[in-house]
XYZ file of C-alpha atoms in Angstrom:
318
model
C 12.183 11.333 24.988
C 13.066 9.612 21.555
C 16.022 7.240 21.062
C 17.027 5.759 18.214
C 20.449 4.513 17.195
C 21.360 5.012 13.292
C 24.607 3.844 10.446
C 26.059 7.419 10.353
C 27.311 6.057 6.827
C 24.015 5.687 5.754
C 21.618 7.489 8.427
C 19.676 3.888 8.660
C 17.886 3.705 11.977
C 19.036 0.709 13.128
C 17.386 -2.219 15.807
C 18.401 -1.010 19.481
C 17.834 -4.651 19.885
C 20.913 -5.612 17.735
C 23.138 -4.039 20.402
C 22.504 -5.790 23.041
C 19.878 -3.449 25.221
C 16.857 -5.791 26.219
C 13.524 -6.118 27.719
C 11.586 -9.028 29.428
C 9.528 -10.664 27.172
C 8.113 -13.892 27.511
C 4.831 -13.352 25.452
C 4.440 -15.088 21.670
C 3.131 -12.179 18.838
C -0.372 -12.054 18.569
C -2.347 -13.431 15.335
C -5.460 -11.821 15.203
C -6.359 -12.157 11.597
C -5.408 -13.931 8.323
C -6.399 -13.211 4.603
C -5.750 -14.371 0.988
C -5.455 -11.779 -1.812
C -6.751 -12.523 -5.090
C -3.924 -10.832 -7.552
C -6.013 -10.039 -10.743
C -2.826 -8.173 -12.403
C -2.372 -11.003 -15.591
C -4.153 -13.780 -14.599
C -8.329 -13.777 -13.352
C -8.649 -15.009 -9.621
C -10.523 -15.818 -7.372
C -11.039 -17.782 -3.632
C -14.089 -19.220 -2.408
C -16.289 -17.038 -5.335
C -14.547 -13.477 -3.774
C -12.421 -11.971 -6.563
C -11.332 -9.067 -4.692
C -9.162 -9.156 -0.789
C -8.847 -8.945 1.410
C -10.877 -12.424 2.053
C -10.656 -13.221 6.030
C -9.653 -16.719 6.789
C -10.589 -16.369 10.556
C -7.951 -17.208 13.216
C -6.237 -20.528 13.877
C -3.332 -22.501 14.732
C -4.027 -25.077 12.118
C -7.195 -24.835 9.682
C -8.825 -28.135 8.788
C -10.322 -27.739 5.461
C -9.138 -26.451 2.550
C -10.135 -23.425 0.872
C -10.600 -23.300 -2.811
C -9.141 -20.736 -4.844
C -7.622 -20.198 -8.642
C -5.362 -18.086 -10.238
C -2.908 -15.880 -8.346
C -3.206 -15.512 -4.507
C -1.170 -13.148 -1.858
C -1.337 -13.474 1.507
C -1.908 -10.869 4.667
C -1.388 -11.370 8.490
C -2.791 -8.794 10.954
C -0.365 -9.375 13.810
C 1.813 -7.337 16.842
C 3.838 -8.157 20.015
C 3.795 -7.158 23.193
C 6.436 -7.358 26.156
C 6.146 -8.180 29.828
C 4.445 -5.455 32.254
C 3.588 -3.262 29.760
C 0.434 -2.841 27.797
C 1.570 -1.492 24.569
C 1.296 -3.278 21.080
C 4.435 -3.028 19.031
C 4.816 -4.037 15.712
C 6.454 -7.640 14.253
C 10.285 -8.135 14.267
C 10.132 -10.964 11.378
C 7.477 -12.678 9.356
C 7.892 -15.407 7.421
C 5.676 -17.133 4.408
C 6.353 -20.954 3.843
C 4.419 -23.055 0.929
C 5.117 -26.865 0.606
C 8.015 -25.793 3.138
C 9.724 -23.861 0.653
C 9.839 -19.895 2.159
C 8.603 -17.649 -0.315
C 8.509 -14.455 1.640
C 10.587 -12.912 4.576
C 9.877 -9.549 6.313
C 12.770 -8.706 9.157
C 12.645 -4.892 10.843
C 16.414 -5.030 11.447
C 17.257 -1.624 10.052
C 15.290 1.009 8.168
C 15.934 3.591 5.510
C 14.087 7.333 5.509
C 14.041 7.648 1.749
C 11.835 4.223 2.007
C 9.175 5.179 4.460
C 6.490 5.634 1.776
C 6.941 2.593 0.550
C 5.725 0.762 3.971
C 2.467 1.928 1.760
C 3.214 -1.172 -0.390
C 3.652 -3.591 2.458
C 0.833 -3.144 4.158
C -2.525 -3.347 2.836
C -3.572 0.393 2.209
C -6.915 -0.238 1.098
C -8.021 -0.982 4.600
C -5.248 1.133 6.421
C -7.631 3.707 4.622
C -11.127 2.818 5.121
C -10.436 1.264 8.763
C -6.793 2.246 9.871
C -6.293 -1.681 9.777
C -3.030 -2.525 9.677
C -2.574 -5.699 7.614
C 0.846 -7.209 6.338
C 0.867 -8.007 2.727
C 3.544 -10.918 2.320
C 4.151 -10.630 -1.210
C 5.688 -8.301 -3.000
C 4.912 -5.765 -6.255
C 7.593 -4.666 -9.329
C 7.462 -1.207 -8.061
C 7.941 -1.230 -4.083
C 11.461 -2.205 -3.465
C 11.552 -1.866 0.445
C 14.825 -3.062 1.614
C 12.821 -4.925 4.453
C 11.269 -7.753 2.341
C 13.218 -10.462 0.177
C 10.779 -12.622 -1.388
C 11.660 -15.922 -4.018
C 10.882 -15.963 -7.774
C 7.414 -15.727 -6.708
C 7.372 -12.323 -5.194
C 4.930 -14.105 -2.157
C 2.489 -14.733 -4.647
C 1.356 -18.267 -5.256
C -0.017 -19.727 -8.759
C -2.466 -22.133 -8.660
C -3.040 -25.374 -10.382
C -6.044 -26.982 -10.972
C -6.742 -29.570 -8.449
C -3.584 -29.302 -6.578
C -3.293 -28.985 -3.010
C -0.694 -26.158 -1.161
C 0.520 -26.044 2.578
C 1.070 -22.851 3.386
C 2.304 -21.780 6.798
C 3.031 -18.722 8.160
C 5.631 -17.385 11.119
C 5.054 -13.935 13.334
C 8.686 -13.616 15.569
C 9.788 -11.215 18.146
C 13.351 -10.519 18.448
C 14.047 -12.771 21.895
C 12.582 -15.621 19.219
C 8.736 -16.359 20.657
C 7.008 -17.405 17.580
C 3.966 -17.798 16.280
C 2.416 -19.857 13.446
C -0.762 -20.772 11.665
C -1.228 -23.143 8.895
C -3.715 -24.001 6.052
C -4.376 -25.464 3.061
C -5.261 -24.283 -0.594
C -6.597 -26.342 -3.303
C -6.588 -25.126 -6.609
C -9.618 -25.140 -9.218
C -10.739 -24.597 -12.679
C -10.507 -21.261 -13.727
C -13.841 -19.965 -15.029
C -13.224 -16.179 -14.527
C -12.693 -13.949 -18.121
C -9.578 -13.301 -18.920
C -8.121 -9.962 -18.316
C -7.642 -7.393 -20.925
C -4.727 -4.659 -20.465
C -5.627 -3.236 -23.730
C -7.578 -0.028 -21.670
C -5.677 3.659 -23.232
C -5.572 4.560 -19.318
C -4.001 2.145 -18.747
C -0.446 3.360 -15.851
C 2.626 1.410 -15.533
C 4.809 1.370 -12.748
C 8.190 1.365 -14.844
C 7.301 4.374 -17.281
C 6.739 8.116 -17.415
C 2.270 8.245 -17.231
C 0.407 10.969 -18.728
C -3.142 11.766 -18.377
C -4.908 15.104 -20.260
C -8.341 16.635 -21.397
C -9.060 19.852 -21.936
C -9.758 20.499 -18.197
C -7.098 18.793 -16.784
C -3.261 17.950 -17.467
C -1.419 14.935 -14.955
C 1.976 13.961 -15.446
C 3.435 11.205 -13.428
C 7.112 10.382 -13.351
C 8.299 6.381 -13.774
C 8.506 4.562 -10.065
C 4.934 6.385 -8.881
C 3.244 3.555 -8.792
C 4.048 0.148 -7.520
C 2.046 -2.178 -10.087
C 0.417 -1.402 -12.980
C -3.676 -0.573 -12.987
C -6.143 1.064 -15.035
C -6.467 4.582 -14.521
C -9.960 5.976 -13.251
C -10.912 9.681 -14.162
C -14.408 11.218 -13.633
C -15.051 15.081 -13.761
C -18.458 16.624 -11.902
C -18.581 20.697 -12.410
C -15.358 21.897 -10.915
C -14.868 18.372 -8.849
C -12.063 15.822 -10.543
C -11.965 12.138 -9.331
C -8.378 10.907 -10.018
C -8.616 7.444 -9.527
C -9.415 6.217 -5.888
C -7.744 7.384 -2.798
C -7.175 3.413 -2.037
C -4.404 3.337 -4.633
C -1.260 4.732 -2.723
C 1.426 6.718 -4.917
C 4.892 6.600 -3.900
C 5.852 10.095 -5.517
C 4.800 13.699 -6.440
C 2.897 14.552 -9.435
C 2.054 17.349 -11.289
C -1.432 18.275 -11.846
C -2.505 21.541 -13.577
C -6.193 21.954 -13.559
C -8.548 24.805 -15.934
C -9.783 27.460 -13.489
C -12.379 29.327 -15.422
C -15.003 29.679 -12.284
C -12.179 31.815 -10.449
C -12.076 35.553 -11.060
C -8.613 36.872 -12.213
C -8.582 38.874 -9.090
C -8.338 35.771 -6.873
C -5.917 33.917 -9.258
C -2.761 34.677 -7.603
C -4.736 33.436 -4.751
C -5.317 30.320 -5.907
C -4.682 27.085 -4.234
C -5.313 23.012 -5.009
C -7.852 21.320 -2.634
C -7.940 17.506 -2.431
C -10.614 15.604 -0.512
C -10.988 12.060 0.316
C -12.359 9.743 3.261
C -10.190 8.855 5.809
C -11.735 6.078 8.235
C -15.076 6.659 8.266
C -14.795 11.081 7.552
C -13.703 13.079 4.917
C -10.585 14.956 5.208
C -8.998 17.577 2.634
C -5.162 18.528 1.991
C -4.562 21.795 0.541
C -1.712 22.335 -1.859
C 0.265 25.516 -3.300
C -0.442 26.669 -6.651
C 0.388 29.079 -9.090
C -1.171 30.130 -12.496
C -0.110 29.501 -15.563
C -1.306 29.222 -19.363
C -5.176 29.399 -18.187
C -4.384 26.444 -15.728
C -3.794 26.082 -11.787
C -0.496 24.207 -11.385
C 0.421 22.271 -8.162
C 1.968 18.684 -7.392
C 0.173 15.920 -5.137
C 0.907 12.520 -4.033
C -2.177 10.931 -3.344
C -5.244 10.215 -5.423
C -8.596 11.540 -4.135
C -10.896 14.431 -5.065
C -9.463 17.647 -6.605
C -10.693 21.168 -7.142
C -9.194 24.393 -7.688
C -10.383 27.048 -4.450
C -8.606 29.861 -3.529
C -7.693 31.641 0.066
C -9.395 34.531 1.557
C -7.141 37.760 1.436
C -6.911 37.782 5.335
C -4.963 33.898 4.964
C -2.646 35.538 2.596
């Protein structure tokens, strides 16, 4: 049986918690992983030589030494709760992001919106929800996600670094009862050796505009608010395959793609259909998407990158 209680104003699911129900829990959230994030959007960076996250800190109440780092740095927890007598993991009620005691980022599950469930895609880190179906939280924020969830500072939960100056950064898991728990460390910053970063590429996609991509094989149209930063656009074609991007790079709405078909036969045109595959934790999985013909092209929308080809269903599907 579900239960859920929602704002028939708004049709936000709500706590049950906030209403008084209850269940015995005595038990702190579980830490079981902690990570910095190298954010190479404007500025190069790096930590300890890695200039890609997510870079895993290890477990600890309180690390002793310093780890060394420059430029722009986010941080992810990997963390749930559990309750008494049962054996269940549920996710976090709050977290909370503190550097030199100032909090920077706040994540609270008090009430959720529908229309925003994609963009839980931007809060977590999809890259290994993808490859591993790890479920990291990514305390800092980008331009594009908006989730109603998070409130960060100026900052957006992203910390820039000086050179040679130290940061305490702590961070707080809650449950709703209140049993916390914490870990702390230490960043210094260092000289900045990386190259700077050019955003000069034509592919280049913004999160705030309208993004086009076309050849003469394929045609992509993205509306403003698909994305939730700004990145440089990856296209490769092999045969009849087309590579858009990665399928590590979540999109928070449809797109049209339209896609020359010359390898189908105009008797299976009107049976024509959009294929996407991509790997899914260790397999490959494909999504098939309605089509129709027009102007020499297949036309269909998706919402995820991957790998795309045109195919077409046997008459007996139809």
């Amino acid at each position: 049986m579900h239960f859920e209680i929602r704002d028939t104003k708004t049709e936000e699911t709500i706590n049950p918690f906030e209403f008084g129900l209850s269940v015995k829990d005595s038990q702190k959230p579980l830490i079981s992983g902690v990570y910095l994030y190298p954010i190479n959007d404007k500025i190069p960076s790096e930590v300890s030589g890695k200039t890609t996250g997510p870079v895993s800190i290890g477990v600890s109440t309180n690390f002793p030494t310093p780890f060394l780092a420059s430029g722009q740095i986010g941080f992810g927890i990997k963390s749930y709760d559990k309750h008494d007598g049962h054996a269940n993991t549920n996710g976090i009620d709050k977290i909370e992001v503190y550097v030199d005691n100032q909090k920077t980022f706040t994540y609270k599950a008090e009430r959720f919106s529908f229309d925003e469930t994609r963009k839980i895609n931007a809060l977590v880190d999809y890259p290994s929800r993808m490859k591993a179906n790890s479920w990291i939280y990514q305390t800092f924020s980008r331009p594009g996600s908006g989730l109603s969830m998070v409130s960060t500072d100026e900052s957006s939960g992203i910390l820039t670094l000086e050179d040679g100056k130290s940061y305490q950064i702590k961070m707080v898991v809650s449950d709703f009862v209140g049993n916390q728990s914490s870990t702390s460390f230490t960043l210094k910053g260092r000289t900045n050796s990386l190259p700077q970063i050019s955003t000069q590429n034509p592919n280049r996609f913004y999160w705030d505009k309208d993004n086009r991509f076309t050849n003469d094989q394929i045609d992509l149209s993205f509306p403003k608010g698909a994305f939730y930063q700004d990145f440089d656009f990856i296209y490769s074609q092999n045969g009849n395959t087309h590579t858009l991007h990665n399928n590590n790079t979540p999109v928070q709405s449809y797109f049209q793609i339209a896609i020359k078909a010359d390898h189908i036969s105009p008797l299976d045109l009107p049976k024509a259909i959009i294929v996407r595959s991509y790997p899914y934790n260790g397999s490959w999985k494909k999504d098939y998407y309605p089509a129709q013909y027009k102007d020499g092209k297949i036309i269909g929308q998706a919402r995820d990158f991957g790998v795309f080809s045109v195919n077409y269903l046997p008459i007996f599907l139809i």
